[in-house]
PDB file of C-alpha atoms in Angstrom:
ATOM      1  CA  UNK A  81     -72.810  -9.754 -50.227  1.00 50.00           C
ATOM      2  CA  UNK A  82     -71.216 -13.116 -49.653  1.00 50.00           C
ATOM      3  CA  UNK A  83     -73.002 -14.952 -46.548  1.00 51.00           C
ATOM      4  CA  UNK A  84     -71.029 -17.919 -44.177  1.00 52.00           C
ATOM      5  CA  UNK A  85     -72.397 -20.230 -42.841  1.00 53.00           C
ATOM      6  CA  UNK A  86     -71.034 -22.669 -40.443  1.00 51.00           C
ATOM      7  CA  UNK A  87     -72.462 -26.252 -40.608  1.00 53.00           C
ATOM      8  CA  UNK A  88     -71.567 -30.127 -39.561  1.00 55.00           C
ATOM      9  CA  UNK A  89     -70.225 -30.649 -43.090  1.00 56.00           C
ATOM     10  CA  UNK A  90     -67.857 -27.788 -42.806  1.00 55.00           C
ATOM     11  CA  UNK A  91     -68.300 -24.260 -44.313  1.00 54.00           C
ATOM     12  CA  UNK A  92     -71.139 -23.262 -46.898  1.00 54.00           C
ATOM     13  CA  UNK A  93     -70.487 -19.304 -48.966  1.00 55.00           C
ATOM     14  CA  UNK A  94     -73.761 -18.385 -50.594  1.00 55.00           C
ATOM     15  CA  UNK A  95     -73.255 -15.715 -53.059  1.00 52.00           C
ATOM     16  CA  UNK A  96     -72.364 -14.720 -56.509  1.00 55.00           C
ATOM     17  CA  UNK A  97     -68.760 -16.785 -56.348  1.00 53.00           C
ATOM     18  CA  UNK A  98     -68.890 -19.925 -54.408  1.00 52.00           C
ATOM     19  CA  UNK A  99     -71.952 -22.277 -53.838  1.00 50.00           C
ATOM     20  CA  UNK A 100     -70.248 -25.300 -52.972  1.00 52.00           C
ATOM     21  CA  UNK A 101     -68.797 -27.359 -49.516  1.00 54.00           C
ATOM     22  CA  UNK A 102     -65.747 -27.976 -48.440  1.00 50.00           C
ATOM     23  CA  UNK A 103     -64.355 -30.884 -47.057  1.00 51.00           C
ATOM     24  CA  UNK A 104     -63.076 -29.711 -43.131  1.00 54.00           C
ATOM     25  CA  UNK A 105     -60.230 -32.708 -43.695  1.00 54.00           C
ATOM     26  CA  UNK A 106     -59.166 -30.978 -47.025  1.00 55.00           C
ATOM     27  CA  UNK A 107     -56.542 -28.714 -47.146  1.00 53.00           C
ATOM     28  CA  UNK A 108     -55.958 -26.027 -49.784  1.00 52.00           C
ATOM     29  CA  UNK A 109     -53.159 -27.112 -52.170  1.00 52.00           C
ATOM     30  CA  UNK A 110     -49.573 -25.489 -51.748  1.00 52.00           C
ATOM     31  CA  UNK A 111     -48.997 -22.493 -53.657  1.00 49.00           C
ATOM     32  CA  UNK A 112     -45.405 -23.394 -54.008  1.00 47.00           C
ATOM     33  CA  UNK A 113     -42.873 -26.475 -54.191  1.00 48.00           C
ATOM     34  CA  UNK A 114     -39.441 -26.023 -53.817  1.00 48.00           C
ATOM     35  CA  UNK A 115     -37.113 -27.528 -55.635  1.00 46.00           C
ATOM     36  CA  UNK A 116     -33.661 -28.205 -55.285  1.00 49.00           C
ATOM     37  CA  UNK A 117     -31.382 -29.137 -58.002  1.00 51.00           C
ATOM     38  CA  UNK A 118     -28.152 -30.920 -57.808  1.00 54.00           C
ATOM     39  CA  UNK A 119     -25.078 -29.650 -59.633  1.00 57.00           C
ATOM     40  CA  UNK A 120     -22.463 -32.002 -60.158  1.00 65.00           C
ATOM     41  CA  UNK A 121     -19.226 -32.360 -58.963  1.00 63.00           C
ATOM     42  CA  UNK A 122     -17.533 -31.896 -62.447  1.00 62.00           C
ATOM     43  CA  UNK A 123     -19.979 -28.646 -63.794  1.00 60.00           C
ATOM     44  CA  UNK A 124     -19.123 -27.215 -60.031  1.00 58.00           C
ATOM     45  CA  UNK A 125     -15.578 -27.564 -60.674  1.00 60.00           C
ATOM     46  CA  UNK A 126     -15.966 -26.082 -64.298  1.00 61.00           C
ATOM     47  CA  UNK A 127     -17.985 -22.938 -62.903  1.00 61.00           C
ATOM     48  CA  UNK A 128     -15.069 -22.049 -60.576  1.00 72.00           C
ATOM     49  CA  UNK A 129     -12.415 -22.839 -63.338  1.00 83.00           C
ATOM     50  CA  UNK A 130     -13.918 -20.366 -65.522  1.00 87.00           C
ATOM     51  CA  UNK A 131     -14.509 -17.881 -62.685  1.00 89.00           C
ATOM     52  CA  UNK A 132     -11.026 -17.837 -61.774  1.00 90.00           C
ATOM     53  CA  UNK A 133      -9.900 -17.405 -65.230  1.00 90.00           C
ATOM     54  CA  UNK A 134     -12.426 -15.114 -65.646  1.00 92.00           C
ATOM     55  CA  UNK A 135     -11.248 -12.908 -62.876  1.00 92.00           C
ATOM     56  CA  UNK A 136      -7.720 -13.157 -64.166  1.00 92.00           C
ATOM     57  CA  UNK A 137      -9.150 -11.310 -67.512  1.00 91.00           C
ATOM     58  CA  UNK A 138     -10.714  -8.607 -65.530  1.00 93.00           C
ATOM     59  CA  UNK A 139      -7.358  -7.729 -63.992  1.00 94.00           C
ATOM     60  CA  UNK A 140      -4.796  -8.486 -66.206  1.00 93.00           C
ATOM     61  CA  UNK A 141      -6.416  -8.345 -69.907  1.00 93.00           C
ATOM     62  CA  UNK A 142      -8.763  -6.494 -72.361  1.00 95.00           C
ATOM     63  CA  UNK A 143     -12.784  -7.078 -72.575  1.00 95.00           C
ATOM     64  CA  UNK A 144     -15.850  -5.980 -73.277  1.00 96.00           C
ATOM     65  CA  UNK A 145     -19.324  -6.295 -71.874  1.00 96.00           C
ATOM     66  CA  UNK A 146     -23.035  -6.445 -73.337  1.00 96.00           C
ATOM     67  CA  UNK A 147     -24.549  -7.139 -76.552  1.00 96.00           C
ATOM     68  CA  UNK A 148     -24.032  -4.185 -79.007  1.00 97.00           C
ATOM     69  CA  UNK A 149     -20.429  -3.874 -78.071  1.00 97.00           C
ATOM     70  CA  UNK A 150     -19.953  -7.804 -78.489  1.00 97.00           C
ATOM     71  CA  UNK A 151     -20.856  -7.375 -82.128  1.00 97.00           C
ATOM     72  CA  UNK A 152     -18.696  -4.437 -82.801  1.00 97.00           C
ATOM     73  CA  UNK A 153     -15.544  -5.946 -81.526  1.00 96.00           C
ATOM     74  CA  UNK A 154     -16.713  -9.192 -83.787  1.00 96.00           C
ATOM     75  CA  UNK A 155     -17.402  -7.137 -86.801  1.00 96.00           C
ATOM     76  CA  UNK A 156     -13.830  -5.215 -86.285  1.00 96.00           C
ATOM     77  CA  UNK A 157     -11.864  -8.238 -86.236  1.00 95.00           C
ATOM     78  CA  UNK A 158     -10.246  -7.966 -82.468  1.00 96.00           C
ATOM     79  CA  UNK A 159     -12.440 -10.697 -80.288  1.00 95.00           C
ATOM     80  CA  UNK A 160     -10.448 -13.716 -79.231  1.00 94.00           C
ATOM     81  CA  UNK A 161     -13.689 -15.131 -77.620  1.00 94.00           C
ATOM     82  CA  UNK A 162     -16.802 -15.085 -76.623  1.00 96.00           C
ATOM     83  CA  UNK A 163     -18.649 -15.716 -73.743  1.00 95.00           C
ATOM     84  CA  UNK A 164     -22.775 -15.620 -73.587  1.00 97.00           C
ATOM     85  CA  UNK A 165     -24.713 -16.613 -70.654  1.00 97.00           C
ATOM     86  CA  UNK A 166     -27.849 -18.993 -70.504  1.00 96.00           C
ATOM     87  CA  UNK A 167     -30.369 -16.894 -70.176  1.00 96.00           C
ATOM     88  CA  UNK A 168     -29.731 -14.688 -73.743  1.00 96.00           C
ATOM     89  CA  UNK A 169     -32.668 -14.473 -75.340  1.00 96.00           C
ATOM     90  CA  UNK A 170     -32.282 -17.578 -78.501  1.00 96.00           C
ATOM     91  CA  UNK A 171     -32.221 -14.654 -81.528  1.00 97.00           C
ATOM     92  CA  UNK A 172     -29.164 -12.815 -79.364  1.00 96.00           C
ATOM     93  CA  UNK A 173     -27.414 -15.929 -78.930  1.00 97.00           C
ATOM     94  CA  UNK A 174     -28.145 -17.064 -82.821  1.00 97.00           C
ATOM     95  CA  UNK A 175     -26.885 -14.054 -83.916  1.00 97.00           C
ATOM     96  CA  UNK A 176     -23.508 -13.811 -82.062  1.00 97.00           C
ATOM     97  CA  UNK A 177     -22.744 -17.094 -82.906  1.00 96.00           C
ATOM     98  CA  UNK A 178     -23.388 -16.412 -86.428  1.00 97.00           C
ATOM     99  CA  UNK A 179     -20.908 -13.258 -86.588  1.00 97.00           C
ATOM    100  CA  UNK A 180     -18.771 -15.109 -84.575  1.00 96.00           C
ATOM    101  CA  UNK A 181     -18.202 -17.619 -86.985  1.00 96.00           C
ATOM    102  CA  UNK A 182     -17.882 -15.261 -89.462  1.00 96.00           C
ATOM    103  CA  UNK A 183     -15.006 -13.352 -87.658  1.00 95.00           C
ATOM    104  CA  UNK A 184     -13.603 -17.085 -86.830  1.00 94.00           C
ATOM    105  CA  UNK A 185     -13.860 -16.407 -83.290  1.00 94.00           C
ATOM    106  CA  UNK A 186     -14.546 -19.056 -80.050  1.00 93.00           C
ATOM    107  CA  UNK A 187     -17.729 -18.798 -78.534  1.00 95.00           C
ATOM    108  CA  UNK A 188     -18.219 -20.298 -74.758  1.00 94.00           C
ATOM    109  CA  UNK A 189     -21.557 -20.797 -73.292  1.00 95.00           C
ATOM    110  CA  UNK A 190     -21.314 -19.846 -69.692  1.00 94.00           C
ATOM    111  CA  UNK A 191     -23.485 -22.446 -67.400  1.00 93.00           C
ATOM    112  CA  UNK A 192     -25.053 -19.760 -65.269  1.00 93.00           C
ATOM    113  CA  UNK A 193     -27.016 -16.266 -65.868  1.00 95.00           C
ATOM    114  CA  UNK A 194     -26.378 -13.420 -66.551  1.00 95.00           C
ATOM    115  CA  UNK A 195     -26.216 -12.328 -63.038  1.00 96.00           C
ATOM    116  CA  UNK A 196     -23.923 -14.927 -62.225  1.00 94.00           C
ATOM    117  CA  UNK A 197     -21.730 -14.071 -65.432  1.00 95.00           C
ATOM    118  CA  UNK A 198     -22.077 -10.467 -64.080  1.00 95.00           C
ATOM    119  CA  UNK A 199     -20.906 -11.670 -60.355  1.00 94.00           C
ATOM    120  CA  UNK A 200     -18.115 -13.490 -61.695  1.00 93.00           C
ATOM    121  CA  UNK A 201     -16.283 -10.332 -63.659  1.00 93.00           C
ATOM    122  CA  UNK A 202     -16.929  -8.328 -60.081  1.00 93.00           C
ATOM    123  CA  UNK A 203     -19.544  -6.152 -61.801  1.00 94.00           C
ATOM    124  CA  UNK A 204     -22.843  -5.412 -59.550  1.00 95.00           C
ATOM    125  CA  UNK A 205     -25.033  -5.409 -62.325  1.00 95.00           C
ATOM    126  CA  UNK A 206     -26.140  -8.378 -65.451  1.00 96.00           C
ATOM    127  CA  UNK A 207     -23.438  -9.020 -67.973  1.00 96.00           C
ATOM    128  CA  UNK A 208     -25.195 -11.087 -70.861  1.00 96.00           C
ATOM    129  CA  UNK A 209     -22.215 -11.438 -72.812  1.00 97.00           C
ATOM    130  CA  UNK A 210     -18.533 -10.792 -72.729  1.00 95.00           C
ATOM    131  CA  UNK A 211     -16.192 -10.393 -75.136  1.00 96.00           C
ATOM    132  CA  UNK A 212     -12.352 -11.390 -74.797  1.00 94.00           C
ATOM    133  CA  UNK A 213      -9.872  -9.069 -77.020  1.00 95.00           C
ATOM    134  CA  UNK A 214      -6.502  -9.632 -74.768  1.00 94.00           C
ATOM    135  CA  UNK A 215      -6.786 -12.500 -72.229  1.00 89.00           C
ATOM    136  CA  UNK A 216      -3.685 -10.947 -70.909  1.00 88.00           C
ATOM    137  CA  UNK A 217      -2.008 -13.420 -67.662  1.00 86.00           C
ATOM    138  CA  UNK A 218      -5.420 -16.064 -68.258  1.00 86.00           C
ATOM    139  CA  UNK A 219      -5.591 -18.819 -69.930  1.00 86.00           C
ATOM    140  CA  UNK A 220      -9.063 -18.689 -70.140  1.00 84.00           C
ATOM    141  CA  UNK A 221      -8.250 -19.534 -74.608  1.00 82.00           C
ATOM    142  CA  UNK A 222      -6.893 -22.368 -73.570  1.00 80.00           C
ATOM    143  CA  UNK A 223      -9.747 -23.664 -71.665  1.00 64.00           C
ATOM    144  CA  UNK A 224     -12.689 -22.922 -74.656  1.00 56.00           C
ATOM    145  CA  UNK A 225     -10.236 -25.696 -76.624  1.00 45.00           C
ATOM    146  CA  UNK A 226     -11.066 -28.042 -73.972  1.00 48.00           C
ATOM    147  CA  UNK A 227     -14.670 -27.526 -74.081  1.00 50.00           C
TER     148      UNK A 227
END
């Protein structure tokens, strides 16, 4: 049972909700702002090094994706490396960093998500993290030293 009126001043609502004018100059805000975000020449170029190397794993060596099988291949022993994506949730991350340690093993935080980290081992679905047991024709141990 909300009533309009039309007026010089611009549009009155009587009823339950609304009871006040609005401005016929004023706009309602935007509901959303993009925003763009620059990546850098040298994190661009790091992305794509990674990638390829990446890639190179997939084909040539031995891995292992998700969470649960991460920490087995830790706890065994046979993990060269590690790599967890940026949006893990913090007690995930904590925690395979911890057994990593443990198991002396390199850990690499990958700059993207885990649909990117999924993209770049040519799986269609989310990877959080990967685990490295043969890096076979990579040199994607290497690189983690650079880090």
């Amino acid at each position: 049972w909300l009533l309009v009126a039309q007026s010089k001043g611009g549009t009155h609502r009587s009823g339950p909700t609304c009871s006040k004018q609005l401005d016929p100059v004023q706009q309602p805000p935007q509901a959303s702002i993009r925003r763009i975000t620059m990546v850098s020449k040298k994190q661009k170029k790091a992305t794509e090094g990674i990638n390829s190397r990446l890639k190179l794993v997939v084909k040539t060596g031995k891995y292992s994706l998700g969470y649960r099988s991460t920490l087995k291949t830790l706890r065994t022993g046979k993990a060269q490396m590690v790599i967890i994506a940026n949006n893990v949730a913090p007690l995930r991350k904590s925690e395979i960093e911890y057994v990593a340690m443990l198991s002396k093993c390199g850990v690499y935080h990958y700059n993207g998500n885990n649909i990117d980290l999924g993209t770049a081992c040519g799986r269609y679905f989310r990877v959080g993290t990967l685990v490295v047991t043969d890096a076979g024709n990579s040199e994607i141990l290497k690189s983690n030293l650079q880090q």
